[in-house]
Coordinates of C-alpha atoms in Angstrom, one line a residue:
M11 CA 238.3 103.6 222.7
T12 CA 240.6 102.3 219.9
R13 CA 243.3 104.6 221.1
T14 CA 242.8 103.4 224.7
L15 CA 243.3 99.8 223.7
A16 CA 246.3 100.8 221.6
S17 CA 247.8 102.6 224.6
L18 CA 247.2 99.6 226.9
L19 CA 248.8 97.2 224.3
L20 CA 251.8 99.5 224.0
A21 CA 252.2 99.6 227.8
G22 CA 251.9 95.9 228.0
G23 CA 254.6 95.5 225.4
L24 CA 256.9 97.9 227.2
L25 CA 256.4 96.1 230.5
S26 CA 256.9 92.7 228.9
A27 CA 260.2 93.9 227.5
G28 CA 261.1 95.2 231.0
Q29 CA 260.4 91.8 232.5
A30 CA 262.7 90.2 230.0
L31 CA 265.4 92.6 230.9
A32 CA 264.9 91.8 234.6
G33 CA 265.5 88.1 233.9
G34 CA 261.8 87.2 233.8
E35 CA 261.3 87.5 237.6
D36 CA 257.8 87.9 238.9
L37 CA 258.4 91.0 241.0
S38 CA 256.3 91.7 244.1
P39 CA 255.0 95.2 244.9
A40 CA 258.1 95.8 247.1
P41 CA 261.3 96.7 245.3
A42 CA 263.4 93.8 244.1
V43 CA 267.1 94.1 243.1
N44 CA 268.0 92.8 239.6
D45 CA 271.1 92.7 237.4
G46 CA 269.5 94.4 234.4
P47 CA 268.5 98.0 233.9
L48 CA 265.1 97.3 235.4
I49 CA 265.3 97.4 239.2
W50 CA 261.7 96.8 240.1
H51 CA 258.2 97.4 238.7
N52 CA 254.6 97.2 239.9
E53 CA 251.3 97.2 237.9
S54 CA 247.8 97.6 239.1
L55 CA 244.1 97.9 238.1
T56 CA 241.7 100.2 239.9
Y57 CA 237.9 100.5 239.7
L58 CA 236.3 103.8 240.8
W59 CA 232.7 104.9 241.2
G60 CA 231.9 108.5 242.1
K61 CA 229.5 111.3 241.5
N62 CA 229.3 115.2 241.6
F63 CA 232.0 115.6 238.9
R64 CA 232.1 119.0 237.2
V65 CA 232.2 119.8 233.4
N66 CA 231.6 116.1 232.4
P67 CA 228.4 114.2 233.3
P68 CA 228.2 114.1 237.2
I69 CA 228.4 110.3 237.7
Q70 CA 231.5 108.4 236.5
Q71 CA 232.9 104.9 236.6
T72 CA 236.6 104.7 235.9
F73 CA 239.0 101.8 235.2
T74 CA 242.6 102.6 235.6
F75 CA 245.7 100.7 234.5
E76 CA 248.8 102.0 236.4
S77 CA 252.5 101.1 236.3
A78 CA 255.4 102.3 238.4
S79 CA 259.0 101.2 237.8
A80 CA 262.6 102.0 238.9
W81 CA 265.5 101.8 236.5
T82 CA 269.3 102.2 236.7
W83 CA 268.8 105.6 235.1
G84 CA 265.7 106.9 236.9
D85 CA 262.0 105.9 237.2
I86 CA 258.7 105.8 235.2
W87 CA 255.1 106.4 236.3
F88 CA 252.4 105.6 233.7
F89 CA 248.6 105.4 233.8
V90 CA 245.5 105.3 231.6
D91 CA 242.0 106.0 232.7
Q92 CA 239.0 104.6 230.8
I93 CA 236.1 106.8 232.0
N94 CA 232.4 105.9 231.6
Y95 CA 229.6 108.4 232.2
N96 CA 227.1 106.0 233.6
G97 CA 225.1 105.8 230.4
K98 CA 224.9 109.5 229.9
E99 CA 226.6 111.4 227.2
D100 CA 229.2 114.2 227.4
S101 CA 228.8 117.0 224.8
Q102 CA 232.4 116.4 223.7
N103 CA 233.2 112.8 224.3
G104 CA 230.0 110.8 224.1
K105 CA 229.4 108.0 226.7
N106 CA 233.0 107.4 227.6
T107 CA 236.5 108.8 227.2
Y108 CA 240.1 108.1 228.2
Y109 CA 243.0 110.1 229.7
G110 CA 246.6 109.1 230.5
E111 CA 250.0 110.3 231.6
F112 CA 253.5 109.0 230.9
S113 CA 256.1 110.4 233.3
P114 CA 259.7 109.3 233.0
R115 CA 262.3 111.0 235.2
L116 CA 266.1 110.9 234.8
S117 CA 268.1 110.6 238.0
F118 CA 271.3 112.7 237.9
G119 CA 272.5 110.7 241.0
K120 CA 272.1 107.4 239.2
I121 CA 273.5 108.5 235.9
T122 CA 276.6 110.2 237.3
G123 CA 277.2 108.0 240.3
A124 CA 277.5 111.0 242.5
D125 CA 275.9 111.5 245.9
L126 CA 273.6 114.5 245.3
S127 CA 271.8 114.3 248.7
F128 CA 271.6 117.4 250.9
G129 CA 269.2 118.0 253.8
P130 CA 266.0 116.1 253.1
V131 CA 266.9 115.7 249.4
K132 CA 267.9 112.2 248.4
D133 CA 268.3 112.8 244.6
V134 CA 267.9 115.4 241.9
L135 CA 266.1 114.5 238.7
L136 CA 264.9 115.8 235.3
A137 CA 261.2 115.3 235.5
T138 CA 259.0 115.0 232.3
T139 CA 255.4 114.2 231.6
Y140 CA 253.3 113.6 228.5
E141 CA 249.5 114.1 229.0
F142 CA 247.2 112.6 226.4
G143 CA 243.5 111.9 225.8
E144 CA 240.6 112.6 223.6
G145 CA 240.2 116.1 222.1
D146 CA 242.8 118.9 222.6
T147 CA 244.2 117.6 225.9
E148 CA 247.8 116.8 224.9
A149 CA 250.5 118.6 226.8
Y150 CA 254.3 118.3 227.5
L151 CA 255.8 119.1 230.9
V152 CA 259.5 119.3 231.9
G153 CA 261.4 120.6 234.9
P154 CA 263.5 119.7 237.9
G155 CA 262.4 116.9 240.3
F156 CA 263.5 115.9 243.8
D157 CA 263.2 112.7 245.9
L158 CA 262.9 113.6 249.5
A159 CA 263.5 111.6 252.7
L160 CA 260.7 112.7 255.1
P161 CA 259.9 111.0 258.4
G162 CA 256.9 108.6 258.2
F163 CA 256.7 108.6 254.4
D164 CA 257.3 105.6 252.2
Y165 CA 258.4 108.0 249.5
F166 CA 257.9 111.7 248.7
Q167 CA 258.5 113.3 245.3
L168 CA 258.4 116.9 244.4
N169 CA 258.4 118.0 240.7
F170 CA 258.4 121.4 239.2
Y171 CA 257.1 121.7 235.6
Y172 CA 256.9 124.1 232.7
R173 CA 253.7 123.3 230.8
K174 CA 253.6 123.3 226.9
P175 CA 250.2 122.4 225.5
D176 CA 250.0 120.7 222.1
G177 CA 247.6 122.8 220.0
N178 CA 246.0 126.2 220.4
R179 CA 243.3 125.6 223.0
V180 CA 245.3 127.3 225.8
P181 CA 248.6 129.3 225.7
S182 CA 252.0 128.0 226.8
G183 CA 253.9 129.3 229.8
A184 CA 252.0 127.9 232.8
W185 CA 254.1 126.5 235.7
Q186 CA 253.1 123.5 237.8
I187 CA 254.1 122.1 241.1
T188 CA 253.5 118.3 241.6
P189 CA 254.2 116.5 244.9
A190 CA 253.5 112.7 245.1
W191 CA 253.6 110.7 248.3
A192 CA 252.8 107.4 250.2
V193 CA 252.4 106.7 253.9
T194 CA 251.7 103.2 255.4
I195 CA 249.9 103.2 258.7
P196 CA 249.6 99.8 260.6
V197 CA 246.1 99.1 261.8
G198 CA 245.4 95.9 263.7
N199 CA 246.5 92.9 261.5
S200 CA 246.7 95.0 258.4
D201 CA 247.6 98.5 257.0
I202 CA 246.1 101.7 255.7
L203 CA 247.9 103.2 252.7
F204 CA 247.5 107.0 252.2
D205 CA 249.0 108.0 248.9
G206 CA 248.3 110.4 246.0
F207 CA 249.4 113.5 244.2
M208 CA 248.7 117.1 243.7
D209 CA 249.0 119.2 240.5
W210 CA 249.1 123.0 241.3
V211 CA 249.3 125.3 238.3
V212 CA 250.4 128.5 239.9
N213 CA 249.9 131.2 237.2
N214 CA 247.2 132.4 234.8
K215 CA 247.8 132.5 231.0
D216 CA 245.7 134.8 228.9
A217 CA 244.7 133.8 225.4
S218 CA 246.6 135.5 222.6
S219 CA 244.4 137.8 220.4
S220 CA 246.4 136.5 217.4
E221 CA 245.7 132.8 218.0
R222 CA 242.3 131.8 216.6
G223 CA 240.2 129.6 218.9
Q224 CA 242.6 130.0 221.9
S225 CA 241.1 130.3 225.4
D226 CA 242.5 131.5 228.7
Y227 CA 244.1 129.0 231.0
H228 CA 243.5 129.8 234.7
A229 CA 245.6 128.8 237.7
N230 CA 244.1 125.6 239.2
L231 CA 244.7 123.1 242.0
H232 CA 244.0 119.3 241.6
F233 CA 244.3 117.4 244.9
N234 CA 243.9 113.6 244.4
P235 CA 244.7 111.4 247.4
Q236 CA 243.5 107.8 248.1
I237 CA 243.0 106.1 251.5
K238 CA 243.1 102.3 251.1
Y239 CA 242.8 99.4 253.5
D240 CA 244.9 96.3 252.7
L241 CA 242.1 93.8 252.6
G242 CA 244.2 91.0 251.3
K243 CA 246.6 91.2 254.2
A244 CA 243.6 91.4 256.7
M245 CA 242.2 88.2 255.1
G246 CA 245.5 86.3 255.5
Y247 CA 246.7 86.7 252.0
E248 CA 249.9 88.3 250.7
A249 CA 250.2 92.0 251.6
K250 CA 250.2 94.9 249.2
H251 CA 247.9 93.3 246.6
L252 CA 244.2 93.9 247.2
Y253 CA 243.0 97.2 248.5
V254 CA 239.6 98.8 249.2
G255 CA 239.0 102.4 250.0
V256 CA 238.1 105.8 248.7
E257 CA 239.6 108.5 246.5
Y258 CA 239.1 112.2 247.1
D259 CA 239.1 114.5 244.1
Y260 CA 239.3 118.2 244.6
W261 CA 239.9 120.3 241.5
S262 CA 239.5 124.1 241.6
D263 CA 238.9 125.7 238.2
K264 CA 239.0 122.3 236.5
Y265 CA 240.9 122.1 233.2
G266 CA 242.0 125.7 233.8
I267 CA 238.5 127.0 233.2
K268 CA 237.6 129.7 235.8
D269 CA 234.6 128.8 238.0
S270 CA 231.6 131.1 237.7
Q271 CA 227.9 131.1 238.6
Y272 CA 227.2 130.4 235.0
F273 CA 229.6 127.5 234.5
R274 CA 230.7 125.6 237.6
T275 CA 234.2 124.1 237.4
D276 CA 235.2 123.7 241.0
Q277 CA 235.0 119.9 241.7
N278 CA 234.8 118.3 245.1
T279 CA 233.9 114.6 245.1
V280 CA 234.6 111.2 246.7
S281 CA 234.7 107.8 244.8
A282 CA 234.7 104.3 246.2
L283 CA 237.5 102.2 244.9
V284 CA 238.9 98.6 244.6
K285 CA 242.5 98.3 243.6
Y286 CA 244.6 95.2 242.8
H287 CA 248.4 95.1 242.4
F288 CA 249.8 92.2 240.3

């Protein structure tokens, strides 16, 4: 928990610095143009309640702090989950744990000033991610990223990563494909937002016989979309702030652990959510 609070304080400090660079403007969820290196940013808090989770205790309540921002050199996506096991204890983490990802991307188009668009591709980027949490969960990811212009989508990103875990729990050398998207659908006097991401690790990595304590890392697919109704807009308040909806979480061979009749790791669950954008 101490590391969770430290991560949140660090994120708050970075965002405060970003606001100062942007001239102190209170940016709305929609992009806003500024003179400084920070073009726009958006922060949110989410509450999730769901059950039927695998590996960890089956019922979970999650609080998520999330930030997305665009800069003159690229973009950043960052989140931290504080996960509670509904009073039960996990064999590894106790009654709660945390997990987060920090994902900056460098835009070759923005840095060079060149138009790199071709076909549906709007920009080419260097995508990176740092995964962190309790236990031996840290990993470093790097690879090419692409911003795509697809009909009907607010945005669509496609990133390809090489995974390098920190520690000896699993071997290096896995490859991951990660699309992320958002679609806004008008419904009556409000909107439905369908957004999310998918992490698809496409290859198995066998543990090395020379590495003590190392385990296999199996190919796995984590599909995590959200369907949210803009309740604030429906109630006559400013749009793109208060959402209610559900999150679907499908994860085959969770954590890269192969599902078996003796240890079930295929996860298929739905969580209720409330999300507020500042």
